[in-house]
mmCIF file of C-alpha atoms in Angstrom:
data_model
loop_
_atom_site.group_PDB
_atom_site.id
_atom_site.type_symbol
_atom_site.label_atom_id
_atom_site.label_comp_id
_atom_site.label_asym_id
_atom_site.label_seq_id
_atom_site.Cartn_x
_atom_site.Cartn_y
_atom_site.Cartn_z
ATOM 1 C CA MET A 14 -101.493 240.327 -64.603
ATOM 2 C CA ASN A 15 -101.890 239.537 -60.922
ATOM 3 C CA PRO A 16 -100.277 241.803 -58.328
ATOM 4 C CA THR A 17 -97.046 240.804 -56.631
ATOM 5 C CA PRO A 18 -95.999 242.122 -53.204
ATOM 6 C CA ASP A 19 -93.100 244.200 -54.558
ATOM 7 C CA MET A 20 -95.006 245.725 -57.501
ATOM 8 C CA ASP A 21 -95.228 249.531 -57.865
ATOM 9 C CA CYS A 22 -98.873 250.089 -58.840
ATOM 10 C CA LEU A 23 -100.422 253.187 -60.408
ATOM 11 C CA ALA A 24 -104.205 253.335 -60.026
ATOM 12 C CA PHE A 25 -106.404 255.514 -62.243
ATOM 13 C CA ALA A 26 -110.101 256.343 -62.129
ATOM 14 C CA GLY A 27 -110.671 257.502 -65.675
ATOM 15 C CA HIS A 28 -107.672 259.730 -66.422
ATOM 16 C CA GLU A 29 -107.130 260.724 -62.782
ATOM 17 C CA LEU A 30 -104.269 259.167 -60.810
ATOM 18 C CA ILE A 31 -105.879 258.096 -57.526
ATOM 19 C CA ALA A 32 -103.112 256.054 -55.847
ATOM 20 C CA ARG A 33 -99.553 254.860 -56.241
ATOM 21 C CA GLY A 34 -97.622 252.268 -54.275
ATOM 22 C CA SER A 35 -97.623 248.601 -53.388
ATOM 23 C CA PRO A 36 -100.765 246.566 -54.027
ATOM 24 C CA ARG A 37 -101.643 246.810 -50.323
ATOM 25 C CA ALA A 38 -101.204 250.598 -50.407
ATOM 26 C CA VAL A 39 -103.485 251.177 -53.410
ATOM 27 C CA LEU A 40 -106.152 248.560 -52.754
ATOM 28 C CA ALA A 41 -108.461 250.752 -50.642
ATOM 29 C CA ALA A 42 -108.521 253.495 -53.306
ATOM 30 C CA VAL A 43 -109.008 250.940 -56.096
ATOM 31 C CA LYS A 44 -111.877 249.235 -54.264
ATOM 32 C CA ALA A 45 -113.639 252.543 -53.505
ATOM 33 C CA ALA A 46 -113.221 253.787 -57.091
ATOM 34 C CA SER A 47 -114.420 250.442 -58.488
ATOM 35 C CA GLU A 48 -117.543 250.611 -56.369
ATOM 36 C CA ALA A 49 -118.113 254.178 -57.613
ATOM 37 C CA ALA A 50 -117.616 252.969 -61.207
ATOM 38 C CA GLU A 51 -120.483 250.519 -60.734
ATOM 39 C CA THR A 52 -122.802 253.489 -60.120
ATOM 40 C CA GLY A 53 -121.644 255.522 -63.096
ATOM 41 C CA GLY A 54 -118.172 256.691 -62.034
ATOM 42 C CA PRO A 55 -115.126 256.449 -64.291
ATOM 43 C CA ALA A 56 -113.593 253.056 -65.022
ATOM 44 C CA VAL A 57 -110.674 251.985 -62.850
ATOM 45 C CA LEU A 58 -107.387 250.717 -64.267
ATOM 46 C CA VAL A 59 -104.277 249.760 -62.302
ATOM 47 C CA PHE A 60 -100.862 249.557 -63.969
ATOM 48 C CA ASP A 61 -97.542 247.993 -63.041
ATOM 49 C CA ARG A 62 -95.075 250.877 -63.301
ATOM 50 C CA ALA A 63 -92.235 248.632 -64.479
ATOM 51 C CA THR A 64 -94.068 246.993 -67.387
ATOM 52 C CA GLY A 65 -97.065 249.220 -68.136
ATOM 53 C CA ARG A 66 -99.292 246.145 -68.000
ATOM 54 C CA THR A 67 -102.677 246.301 -66.308
ATOM 55 C CA VAL A 68 -102.976 244.668 -62.899
ATOM 56 C CA GLU A 69 -106.081 242.725 -61.905
ATOM 57 C CA PHE A 70 -107.196 242.887 -58.275
ATOM 58 C CA ASP A 71 -109.713 240.476 -56.762
ATOM 59 C CA LEU A 72 -112.155 242.941 -55.181
ATOM 60 C CA ARG A 73 -114.751 240.470 -53.921
ATOM 61 C CA GLY A 74 -116.053 241.059 -50.431
ATOM 62 C CA ASP A 75 -115.075 243.890 -48.116
ATOM 63 C CA LEU A 76 -111.667 245.590 -47.922
ATOM 64 C CA GLU A 77 -110.271 243.115 -45.374
ATOM 65 C CA THR A 78 -111.268 240.192 -47.586
ATOM 66 C CA ALA A 79 -109.673 241.810 -50.642
ATOM 67 C CA LEU A 80 -106.494 242.505 -48.645
ATOM 68 C CA ALA A 81 -106.393 238.862 -47.533
ATOM 69 C CA LEU A 82 -106.547 237.785 -51.186
ATOM 70 C CA LEU A 83 -103.355 239.690 -52.056
ATOM 71 C CA PRO A 84 -100.181 237.618 -52.232
ATOM 72 C CA GLU A 85 -97.843 237.876 -49.273
ATOM 73 C CA ALA A 86 -94.110 238.452 -49.537
ATOM 74 C CA ALA A 87 -92.177 235.229 -49.068
ATOM 75 C CA PRO A 88 -90.632 234.864 -45.619
ATOM 76 C CA GLU A 89 -86.869 235.390 -45.520
ATOM 77 C CA SER A 90 -86.319 231.679 -44.763
ATOM 78 C CA GLU A 91 -88.016 230.755 -48.068
ATOM 79 C CA VAL A 92 -86.082 233.342 -50.051
ATOM 80 C CA ARG A 93 -82.666 232.096 -48.989
ATOM 81 C CA PRO A 94 -82.542 228.413 -48.232
ATOM 82 C CA LYS A 95 -79.725 227.189 -46.000
ATOM 83 C CA ARG A 96 -76.734 225.959 -47.900
ATOM 84 C CA GLY A 97 -74.951 222.814 -46.960
ATOM 85 C CA PRO A 98 -71.498 221.593 -47.883
ATOM 86 C CA GLY A 99 -70.678 220.862 -51.485
ATOM 87 C CA ARG A 100 -71.118 222.589 -54.790
ATOM 88 C CA PRO A 101 -73.945 225.145 -54.897
ATOM 89 C CA LYS A 102 -76.812 224.469 -57.251
ATOM 90 C CA LEU A 103 -76.517 226.900 -60.147
ATOM 91 C CA GLY A 104 -79.961 226.278 -61.557
ATOM 92 C CA VAL A 105 -78.356 225.031 -64.741
ATOM 93 C CA THR A 106 -80.656 223.886 -67.521
ATOM 94 C CA ALA A 107 -79.187 221.826 -70.331
ATOM 95 C CA ARG A 108 -80.275 222.993 -73.772
ATOM 96 C CA GLU A 109 -79.043 222.518 -77.285
ATOM 97 C CA VAL A 110 -76.739 225.091 -78.865
ATOM 98 C CA THR A 111 -75.941 224.947 -82.551
ATOM 99 C CA LEU A 112 -72.513 226.283 -83.543
ATOM 100 C CA LEU A 113 -70.135 225.892 -86.428
ATOM 101 C CA PRO A 114 -67.187 223.509 -85.998
ATOM 102 C CA ARG A 115 -64.705 226.413 -85.666
ATOM 103 C CA HIS A 116 -66.820 227.798 -82.778
ATOM 104 C CA TRP A 117 -66.747 224.449 -80.986
ATOM 105 C CA ASP A 118 -62.964 224.268 -81.526
ATOM 106 C CA TRP A 119 -62.490 227.723 -80.019
ATOM 107 C CA LEU A 120 -64.753 226.908 -77.062
ATOM 108 C CA ALA A 121 -62.883 223.654 -76.393
ATOM 109 C CA ASP A 122 -59.604 225.607 -76.087
ATOM 110 C CA GLN A 123 -60.997 227.996 -73.456
ATOM 111 C CA PRO A 124 -60.166 227.561 -69.773
ATOM 112 C CA GLY A 125 -63.029 225.729 -68.078
ATOM 113 C CA GLY A 126 -64.422 224.405 -71.336
ATOM 114 C CA ALA A 127 -67.376 225.353 -73.484
ATOM 115 C CA SER A 128 -69.923 225.906 -70.708
ATOM 116 C CA VAL A 129 -67.748 228.310 -68.734
ATOM 117 C CA ALA A 130 -66.776 230.240 -71.873
ATOM 118 C CA LEU A 131 -70.389 230.510 -73.025
ATOM 119 C CA ARG A 132 -71.535 231.720 -69.587
ATOM 120 C CA LYS A 133 -68.811 234.383 -69.589
ATOM 121 C CA LEU A 134 -69.764 235.526 -73.095
ATOM 122 C CA VAL A 135 -73.462 235.714 -72.179
ATOM 123 C CA GLU A 136 -72.721 237.641 -68.961
ATOM 124 C CA ALA A 137 -70.565 240.145 -70.880
ATOM 125 C CA ALA A 138 -73.273 240.586 -73.533
ATOM 126 C CA MET A 139 -75.913 241.100 -70.824
ATOM 127 C CA ARG A 140 -73.799 243.804 -69.143
ATOM 128 C CA GLU A 141 -73.194 245.534 -72.481
ATOM 129 C CA ALA A 142 -76.883 245.487 -73.437
ATOM 130 C CA GLU A 143 -78.160 246.515 -69.997
ATOM 131 C CA GLY A 144 -78.671 250.207 -70.871
ATOM 132 C CA PRO A 145 -80.381 249.668 -74.234
ATOM 133 C CA ASP A 146 -82.509 246.856 -72.778
ATOM 134 C CA ARG A 147 -83.610 249.065 -69.887
ATOM 135 C CA ALA A 148 -84.495 251.892 -72.305
ATOM 136 C CA ARG A 149 -86.468 249.516 -74.547
ATOM 137 C CA LYS A 150 -88.373 248.077 -71.590
ATOM 138 C CA ALA A 151 -89.207 251.587 -70.324
ATOM 139 C CA ARG A 152 -90.420 252.638 -73.780
ATOM 140 C CA ASP A 153 -92.539 249.494 -74.097
ATOM 141 C CA ALA A 154 -94.046 250.074 -70.637
ATOM 142 C CA ALA A 155 -94.893 253.678 -71.544
ATOM 143 C CA TYR A 156 -96.477 252.494 -74.807
ATOM 144 C CA ARG A 157 -98.638 249.864 -73.059
ATOM 145 C CA PHE A 158 -99.762 252.470 -70.523
ATOM 146 C CA MET A 159 -100.561 255.040 -73.230
ATOM 147 C CA THR A 160 -102.484 252.530 -75.306
ATOM 148 C CA ALA A 161 -104.623 251.336 -72.404
ATOM 149 C CA LEU A 162 -105.367 254.692 -70.789
ATOM 150 C CA ALA A 163 -104.749 257.457 -73.305
ATOM 151 C CA GLY A 164 -105.668 255.925 -76.655
ATOM 152 C CA ASP A 165 -108.731 258.150 -76.858
ATOM 153 C CA LEU A 166 -106.944 261.383 -75.925
ATOM 154 C CA PRO A 167 -106.085 264.020 -78.540
ATOM 155 C CA GLY A 168 -102.558 263.708 -79.902
ATOM 156 C CA TYR A 169 -102.251 260.017 -79.062
ATOM 157 C CA GLU A 170 -100.879 259.007 -82.479
ATOM 158 C CA ASP A 171 -98.338 261.846 -82.444
ATOM 159 C CA ALA A 172 -97.327 260.861 -78.924
ATOM 160 C CA VAL A 173 -96.729 257.248 -79.959
ATOM 161 C CA ARG A 174 -94.646 258.325 -82.962
ATOM 162 C CA ALA A 175 -92.572 260.667 -80.770
ATOM 163 C CA LEU A 176 -92.114 257.974 -78.099
ATOM 164 C CA PHE A 177 -90.730 255.443 -80.564
ATOM 165 C CA ALA A 178 -88.619 258.073 -82.337
ATOM 166 C CA GLY A 179 -87.062 259.092 -79.020
ATOM 167 C CA ASP A 180 -88.308 262.654 -79.584
ATOM 168 C CA GLU A 181 -88.824 263.883 -76.014
ATOM 169 C CA LYS A 182 -89.837 267.413 -77.041
ATOM 170 C CA GLY A 183 -92.302 266.077 -79.604
ATOM 171 C CA LEU A 184 -93.758 263.767 -76.982
ATOM 172 C CA GLU A 185 -94.153 266.646 -74.522
ATOM 173 C CA ARG A 186 -95.931 268.696 -77.203
ATOM 174 C CA ALA A 187 -98.233 265.806 -78.121
ATOM 175 C CA VAL A 188 -99.308 265.163 -74.516
ATOM 176 C CA ALA A 189 -99.469 268.803 -73.378
ATOM 177 C CA GLY A 190 -103.278 268.758 -73.210
ATOM 178 C CA TRP A 191 -103.498 265.435 -71.357
ATOM 179 C CA PRO A 192 -104.453 265.269 -67.649
ATOM 180 C CA GLU A 193 -101.486 265.877 -65.341
ATOM 181 C CA GLY A 194 -101.623 262.407 -63.742
ATOM 182 C CA VAL A 195 -101.387 260.746 -67.156
ATOM 183 C CA ARG A 196 -98.503 263.001 -68.258
ATOM 184 C CA ALA A 197 -96.622 262.488 -64.974
ATOM 185 C CA THR A 198 -97.051 258.709 -65.154
ATOM 186 C CA LEU A 199 -95.916 258.656 -68.768
ATOM 187 C CA ARG A 200 -92.764 260.599 -67.806
ATOM 188 C CA LEU A 201 -92.185 258.259 -64.868
ATOM 189 C CA MET A 202 -92.412 255.174 -67.066
ATOM 190 C CA GLN A 203 -90.410 256.662 -69.899
ATOM 191 C CA ASN A 204 -87.595 257.729 -67.575
ATOM 192 C CA ALA A 205 -87.364 254.374 -65.799
ATOM 193 C CA SER A 206 -84.337 253.687 -68.012
ATOM 194 C CA ASP A 207 -82.312 256.473 -66.357
#
């Protein structure tokens, strides 16, 4: 995964947390640790805090060159284009939906028609599932992080079982002997759903 300007990165040299912040904020530490890894230092991994996926930096050249290779945030004028008169573009994409005849009959009777009713139903379902979805995404991010960085640490299998069982105390017991930076990052990712 390539870095994005708004990403919260967690950089590790081996099992030691060496930097946290935006890609620009962690790049110097990542570059220095990567150069040390070439001469026998611990391997460097950078994670996206939100997803637990590893982040790949282009470290060619000196620090200024590597910084220049990072993506820039879009200027405000590109983020919000000027709106003219008329109906706003909703970004609507037409796709096929398969329903039973009674569903189509019910949708046809709704104010605004089938499209409006379906959008309202989807929005309500998204609001209702927001908490469980956030918890699932946080758990998945913690799992990806654990697998990439802590798969060789003692108690890894117990930690994974406790994570997916929602057993916070069991997880704390399983990771008690892990380096503090790894434990703190795991807690940070796991609690992103709060």
